Short mmCIF file of N, CA, C and O in Angstrom, two decimals:
data_model
loop_
_atom_site.label_atom_id
_atom_site.label_comp_id
_atom_site.label_asym_id
_atom_site.label_seq_id
_atom_site.Cartn_x
_atom_site.Cartn_y
_atom_site.Cartn_z
N UNK A 1 113.90 118.37 81.34
CA UNK A 1 113.95 118.60 82.59
C UNK A 1 113.99 120.26 83.04
O UNK A 1 114.46 120.73 82.84
N UNK A 2 113.08 120.16 84.08
CA UNK A 2 112.89 121.23 84.72
C UNK A 2 114.06 121.71 85.59
O UNK A 2 114.57 121.21 86.35
N UNK A 3 114.34 123.16 85.49
CA UNK A 3 115.44 123.77 86.34
C UNK A 3 114.91 124.34 87.72
O UNK A 3 114.01 125.13 87.58
N UNK A 4 115.70 123.99 88.83
CA UNK A 4 115.27 124.94 90.18
C UNK A 4 115.53 126.07 89.92
O UNK A 4 116.84 126.41 89.71
N UNK A 5 114.67 127.30 90.22
CA UNK A 5 115.16 128.73 90.75
C UNK A 5 115.52 128.68 91.94
O UNK A 5 114.99 128.37 93.03
N UNK A 6 116.80 129.21 92.17
CA UNK A 6 117.26 129.63 93.49
C UNK A 6 117.01 130.92 93.94
O UNK A 6 116.94 131.93 93.16
N UNK A 7 116.07 131.04 95.13
CA UNK A 7 115.68 132.54 95.66
C UNK A 7 116.49 132.54 96.77
O UNK A 7 116.64 131.93 97.76
N UNK A 8 116.55 134.06 97.01
CA UNK A 8 116.98 134.47 98.11
C UNK A 8 116.23 135.50 99.11
O UNK A 8 115.17 135.89 98.30
N UNK A 9 116.74 135.36 100.08
CA UNK A 9 115.89 136.61 100.93
C UNK A 9 116.35 137.85 101.05
O UNK A 9 117.43 137.93 101.32
N UNK A 10 115.66 138.82 100.13
CA UNK A 10 116.28 140.12 99.87
C UNK A 10 116.23 140.89 101.20
O UNK A 10 115.00 141.53 101.58
N UNK A 11 117.25 141.06 101.99
CA UNK A 11 117.27 141.69 102.97
C UNK A 11 117.10 143.15 103.14
O UNK A 11 116.13 143.98 103.97
N UNK A 12 117.63 143.85 101.86
CA UNK A 12 117.54 145.16 101.77
C UNK A 12 116.05 145.68 101.31
O UNK A 12 115.27 146.39 102.06
N UNK A 13 115.19 144.76 100.43
CA UNK A 13 113.95 145.06 100.40
C UNK A 13 113.13 144.96 101.69
O UNK A 13 111.94 145.62 101.60
N UNK A 14 113.45 144.16 102.26
CA UNK A 14 112.65 143.40 103.60
C UNK A 14 112.75 144.93 104.59
O UNK A 14 111.46 145.34 104.85
N UNK A 15 113.97 145.24 104.82
CA UNK A 15 114.08 146.53 105.62
C UNK A 15 113.30 147.64 104.91
O UNK A 15 112.70 148.61 105.63
N UNK A 16 113.33 147.98 103.63
CA UNK A 16 112.77 149.32 103.15
C UNK A 16 111.26 148.91 103.04
O UNK A 16 110.83 149.71 103.70
N UNK A 17 110.75 147.75 102.85
CA UNK A 17 109.26 147.58 103.02
C UNK A 17 108.71 147.90 104.41
O UNK A 17 107.48 148.52 104.74
N UNK A 18 109.56 147.28 105.31
CA UNK A 18 109.13 147.37 106.81
C UNK A 18 108.91 148.94 107.26
O UNK A 18 108.07 149.33 107.79
N UNK A 19 110.19 149.64 106.84
CA UNK A 19 110.28 150.94 106.87
C UNK A 19 109.06 151.60 106.47
O UNK A 19 108.51 152.64 106.96
N UNK A 20 108.49 151.52 105.16
CA UNK A 20 107.56 152.10 104.42
C UNK A 20 106.26 151.75 105.35
O UNK A 20 105.13 152.51 105.36
N UNK A 21 106.25 150.50 106.09
CA UNK A 21 105.07 150.37 106.80
C UNK A 21 105.01 151.02 108.31
O UNK A 21 104.10 150.32 108.80
N UNK A 22 105.97 151.56 108.30
CA UNK A 22 106.00 152.07 109.77
C UNK A 22 107.11 151.62 110.64
O UNK A 22 107.18 152.12 111.82
N UNK A 23 107.69 150.64 110.43
CA UNK A 23 108.57 150.04 111.35
C UNK A 23 109.92 150.82 111.65
O UNK A 23 110.46 151.64 110.37
N UNK A 24 110.72 151.04 112.56
CA UNK A 24 111.86 151.71 112.66
C UNK A 24 112.75 151.03 111.86
O UNK A 24 112.80 149.69 111.78
N UNK A 25 114.07 151.82 111.51
CA UNK A 25 115.26 150.99 110.90
C UNK A 25 115.72 149.80 111.80
O UNK A 25 116.09 148.68 111.22
N UNK A 26 115.68 149.97 112.89
CA UNK A 26 116.29 149.26 114.34
C UNK A 26 115.53 148.07 114.44
O UNK A 26 116.19 146.81 114.21
N UNK A 27 113.94 148.37 114.22
CA UNK A 27 113.37 147.13 114.43
C UNK A 27 113.41 146.07 113.16
O UNK A 27 113.38 144.98 113.14
N UNK A 28 113.28 146.71 111.81
CA UNK A 28 113.55 146.28 110.48
C UNK A 28 114.54 145.21 110.42
O UNK A 28 114.62 144.11 110.02
N UNK A 29 116.03 145.94 110.84
CA UNK A 29 116.76 145.12 110.78
C UNK A 29 116.87 144.06 111.86
O UNK A 29 117.71 142.83 111.48
N UNK A 30 116.54 144.15 112.98
CA UNK A 30 116.33 143.08 113.90
C UNK A 30 115.62 142.06 113.45
O UNK A 30 115.84 140.81 113.63
N UNK A 31 114.64 142.27 112.70
CA UNK A 31 113.69 141.33 112.32
C UNK A 31 114.65 140.41 111.07
O UNK A 31 114.22 139.45 110.83
N UNK A 32 115.09 141.31 110.07
CA UNK A 32 115.89 140.63 109.17
C UNK A 32 116.87 139.67 109.74
O UNK A 32 117.14 138.55 109.27
N UNK A 33 117.46 140.07 110.88
CA UNK A 33 118.65 139.12 111.35
C UNK A 33 118.04 137.94 112.06
O UNK A 33 118.53 136.81 111.90
N UNK A 34 116.89 137.83 112.41
CA UNK A 34 116.17 136.84 112.99
C UNK A 34 115.61 135.93 112.01
O UNK A 34 115.49 134.96 112.29
N UNK A 35 114.97 136.64 110.77
CA UNK A 35 114.86 135.70 109.70
C UNK A 35 115.73 135.23 109.21
O UNK A 35 115.73 133.67 108.95
N UNK A 36 116.87 135.76 109.13
CA UNK A 36 118.13 134.93 108.29
C UNK A 36 118.54 133.80 109.29
O UNK A 36 118.88 132.74 109.03
N UNK A 37 118.54 133.92 110.78
CA UNK A 37 118.87 133.05 111.71
C UNK A 37 117.91 131.83 111.34
O UNK A 37 118.31 130.65 111.52
N UNK A 38 116.76 132.28 111.28
CA UNK A 38 115.70 130.90 110.88
C UNK A 38 116.00 130.29 109.74
O UNK A 38 115.95 129.01 109.99
N UNK A 39 116.43 130.91 108.74
CA UNK A 39 116.69 130.37 107.57
C UNK A 39 117.78 129.37 107.62
O UNK A 39 117.82 128.31 107.28
N UNK A 40 118.97 129.91 108.21
CA UNK A 40 120.28 129.05 108.74
C UNK A 40 119.75 127.99 109.13
O UNK A 40 120.30 126.52 109.19
N UNK A 41 118.99 128.09 110.62
CA UNK A 41 118.52 126.87 111.13
C UNK A 41 117.86 125.88 110.37
O UNK A 41 117.99 124.63 110.30
N UNK A 42 116.89 126.11 109.45
CA UNK A 42 116.19 125.35 108.56
C UNK A 42 117.08 124.67 107.62
O UNK A 42 117.15 123.38 107.43
N UNK A 43 117.88 125.58 106.92
CA UNK A 43 118.68 124.99 105.96
C UNK A 43 119.70 124.04 106.53
O UNK A 43 119.73 122.68 105.93
N UNK A 44 120.42 124.12 107.71
CA UNK A 44 121.02 123.17 108.44
C UNK A 44 120.23 121.88 108.95
O UNK A 44 120.97 120.84 108.81
N UNK A 45 119.01 121.79 109.16
CA UNK A 45 118.29 120.81 109.49
C UNK A 45 117.98 119.44 108.25
O UNK A 45 118.18 118.76 108.18
N UNK A 46 117.88 120.40 107.12
CA UNK A 46 117.57 119.65 106.02
C UNK A 46 118.93 119.17 105.53
O UNK A 46 118.89 118.19 105.03
N UNK A 47 120.10 119.93 105.65
CA UNK A 47 121.01 119.45 105.03
C UNK A 47 121.45 118.17 105.72
O UNK A 47 122.30 117.22 105.25
N UNK A 48 121.12 117.97 107.02
CA UNK A 48 121.38 116.98 108.04
C UNK A 48 120.60 115.69 107.46
O UNK A 48 120.99 114.53 108.15
N UNK A 49 119.91 116.06 106.74
CA UNK A 49 118.68 114.91 106.31
C UNK A 49 119.09 114.15 105.06
O UNK A 49 119.61 114.76 104.28
N UNK A 50 118.96 113.00 104.90
CA UNK A 50 119.27 112.20 103.60
C UNK A 50 117.52 112.13 102.95
O UNK A 50 116.98 111.45 103.27
N UNK A 51 117.60 112.92 101.75
CA UNK A 51 116.39 112.93 100.74
C UNK A 51 116.12 111.86 99.81
O UNK A 51 117.52 111.51 99.48
N UNK A 52 115.27 111.85 99.55
CA UNK A 52 115.15 110.34 98.52
C UNK A 52 115.10 111.20 97.15
O UNK A 52 114.80 112.19 96.85
N UNK A 53 115.64 110.31 96.33
CA UNK A 53 115.80 110.74 95.00
C UNK A 53 115.05 109.74 94.27
O UNK A 53 114.33 109.03 94.57
N UNK A 54 114.88 109.94 92.98
CA UNK A 54 113.75 109.57 91.98
C UNK A 54 113.98 108.11 91.98
O UNK A 54 113.10 106.98 91.96
N UNK A 55 115.08 107.57 91.93
CA UNK A 55 115.54 105.97 92.18
C UNK A 55 115.08 105.32 93.33
O UNK A 55 114.41 104.19 93.22
N UNK A 56 115.33 105.93 94.62
CA UNK A 56 114.80 105.60 95.71
C UNK A 56 113.20 105.50 95.66
O UNK A 56 112.67 104.30 96.34
N UNK A 57 112.75 106.29 95.28
CA UNK A 57 111.12 106.44 95.24
C UNK A 57 110.63 104.96 94.19
O UNK A 57 109.70 104.47 94.58
N UNK A 58 111.37 105.06 93.32
CA UNK A 58 110.83 104.04 92.12
C UNK A 58 111.07 102.48 92.83
O UNK A 58 110.12 101.66 92.60
N UNK A 59 112.35 102.59 93.65
CA UNK A 59 112.31 101.14 94.23
C UNK A 59 111.52 100.79 95.36
O UNK A 59 110.87 99.90 95.63
N UNK A 60 111.01 101.95 96.10
CA UNK A 60 110.01 102.02 97.41
C UNK A 60 108.74 101.32 96.38
O UNK A 60 107.74 100.53 97.12
N UNK A 61 108.34 101.89 95.57
CA UNK A 61 107.15 101.49 94.54
C UNK A 61 107.09 100.17 94.28
O UNK A 61 106.21 99.39 94.67
N UNK A 62 108.32 99.84 93.74
CA UNK A 62 108.44 98.34 93.38
C UNK A 62 108.30 97.65 94.19
O UNK A 62 107.46 96.52 94.05
N UNK A 63 108.94 97.83 95.84
CA UNK A 63 108.53 97.05 96.59
C UNK A 63 107.43 97.23 97.42
O UNK A 63 106.65 95.96 97.58
N UNK A 64 106.54 98.05 97.36
CA UNK A 64 104.92 98.15 97.58
C UNK A 64 104.22 97.04 96.61
O UNK A 64 103.40 96.62 97.21
N UNK A 65 104.80 97.30 95.53
CA UNK A 65 103.67 96.44 94.66
C UNK A 65 103.87 94.95 94.65
O UNK A 65 103.01 94.53 94.80
N UNK A 66 105.11 94.72 94.92
CA UNK A 66 105.32 93.28 95.16
C UNK A 66 104.65 92.62 96.88
O UNK A 66 103.95 91.71 96.48
N UNK A 67 104.66 93.60 97.37
CA UNK A 67 103.88 93.17 98.84
C UNK A 67 102.55 93.15 98.50
O UNK A 67 101.83 92.44 99.22
N UNK A 68 101.66 94.30 97.60
CA UNK A 68 100.59 94.20 97.41
C UNK A 68 100.19 92.76 96.69
O UNK A 68 98.91 92.55 96.98
N UNK A 69 100.78 92.32 95.65
CA UNK A 69 100.39 91.19 94.91
C UNK A 69 100.57 89.98 95.94
O UNK A 69 99.98 88.99 95.85
N UNK A 70 101.60 89.80 96.76
CA UNK A 70 101.53 88.92 97.79
C UNK A 70 100.27 88.83 98.57
O UNK A 70 99.59 87.77 98.84
N UNK A 71 99.90 90.09 99.05
CA UNK A 71 98.48 90.25 99.71
C UNK A 71 97.43 89.77 99.04
O UNK A 71 96.36 88.95 99.51
N UNK A 72 97.48 90.24 97.87
CA UNK A 72 96.14 89.76 97.06
C UNK A 72 96.22 88.28 96.70
O UNK A 72 95.34 87.60 96.54
N UNK A 73 97.30 87.72 96.32
CA UNK A 73 97.68 86.02 96.37
C UNK A 73 96.99 85.61 97.76
O UNK A 73 96.00 84.67 97.50
N UNK A 74 97.52 85.67 98.70
CA UNK A 74 97.18 85.33 100.14
C UNK A 74 95.48 85.56 100.11
O UNK A 74 94.63 84.53 100.60
N UNK A 75 95.08 86.57 99.92
CA UNK A 75 93.75 86.89 100.18
C UNK A 75 92.83 86.07 98.90
O UNK A 75 91.96 85.30 99.54
N UNK A 76 93.27 85.78 98.00
CA UNK A 76 92.63 85.08 96.79
C UNK A 76 92.67 83.69 97.30
O UNK A 76 91.28 83.02 97.30
N UNK A 77 93.65 83.23 97.76
CA UNK A 77 93.54 81.70 98.24
C UNK A 77 92.94 81.34 99.26
O UNK A 77 92.04 80.65 99.48
N UNK A 78 92.91 82.41 100.48
CA UNK A 78 92.05 82.55 101.56
C UNK A 78 90.46 82.24 101.07
O UNK A 78 89.64 81.55 101.55
N UNK A 79 90.20 83.05 100.21
CA UNK A 79 88.71 83.40 99.57
C UNK A 79 88.27 81.86 98.81
O UNK A 79 87.35 81.48 99.39
N UNK A 80 89.31 81.52 98.16
CA UNK A 80 88.94 80.18 97.21
C UNK A 80 88.72 79.04 98.35
O UNK A 80 87.87 78.24 98.33
N UNK A 81 89.53 78.97 99.14
CA UNK A 81 89.63 78.04 100.45
C UNK A 81 88.36 77.81 101.34
O UNK A 81 87.64 77.08 101.33
N UNK A 82 87.80 79.35 101.46
CA UNK A 82 86.32 79.51 102.21
C UNK A 82 85.39 79.10 101.39
O UNK A 82 84.24 78.21 101.86
N UNK A 83 85.38 79.54 100.17
CA UNK A 83 84.26 79.47 99.28
C UNK A 83 84.09 77.81 98.73
O UNK A 83 82.69 76.93 98.89
N UNK A 84 85.32 76.92 98.92
CA UNK A 84 85.27 75.92 98.42
C UNK A 84 84.79 74.94 100.08
O UNK A 84 83.94 73.93 99.98
N UNK A 85 84.92 75.40 101.15
CA UNK A 85 84.46 74.97 102.51
C UNK A 85 83.12 74.85 102.13
O UNK A 85 82.13 74.14 102.99
N UNK A 86 82.44 75.94 102.02
CA UNK A 86 81.12 76.40 102.00
C UNK A 86 80.57 75.61 100.88
O UNK A 86 79.35 74.81 101.40
N UNK A 87 81.03 75.26 99.54
CA UNK A 87 80.49 74.64 98.77
C UNK A 87 80.45 72.86 99.56
O UNK A 87 79.52 72.17 98.99
N UNK A 88 81.58 72.53 99.62
CA UNK A 88 81.66 71.23 100.15
C UNK A 88 80.60 71.11 101.36
O UNK A 88 79.98 69.93 101.41
N UNK A 89 80.41 71.89 102.32
CA UNK A 89 79.46 71.65 103.43
C UNK A 89 77.76 71.61 102.97
O UNK A 89 77.33 70.77 103.17
N UNK A 90 77.67 72.63 101.94
CA UNK A 90 76.56 72.72 101.02
C UNK A 90 76.39 71.18 100.59
O UNK A 90 75.10 70.88 100.57
N UNK A 91 77.35 70.57 99.80
CA UNK A 91 77.11 69.37 98.98
C UNK A 91 76.63 68.12 100.03
O UNK A 91 76.15 67.26 99.82
N UNK A 92 77.63 68.43 101.53
CA UNK A 92 77.42 67.14 102.23
C UNK A 92 75.88 67.22 102.88
O UNK A 92 75.33 66.24 103.05
N UNK A 93 75.18 68.58 103.08
CA UNK A 93 74.08 68.70 103.52
C UNK A 93 73.04 68.01 102.46
O UNK A 93 72.08 67.66 102.65
N UNK A 94 73.49 68.37 101.51
CA UNK A 94 72.54 68.04 100.05
C UNK A 94 72.37 66.65 99.96
O UNK A 94 71.17 65.86 99.52
N UNK A 95 73.55 65.62 100.06
CA UNK A 95 73.47 64.42 100.00
C UNK A 95 73.00 63.53 101.06
O UNK A 95 72.24 62.51 100.97
N UNK A 96 72.88 64.07 102.33
CA UNK A 96 72.19 63.74 103.31
C UNK A 96 70.88 63.88 103.56
O UNK A 96 70.22 64.51 103.68
#
């Protein structure tokens, strides 16, 4: 089983790199605060949602397979009925 690696936003590295690229320390720190706030909002939105697990996905796949089989049987029945009707009509025309 694969383990998830937890990643963090390195604020110190961000400020350091921003300053190297010419941003003032005040601007870099402001940007860090804005990014942190955006991350917090995103995390809060994700935590509020119910995410599917493997069992949920497997159940959904099984339900879809069942529906697909029902449709295939229905279409097969309609096809057989239609072909039978055509054959019956052709036989009637050949007899008369």
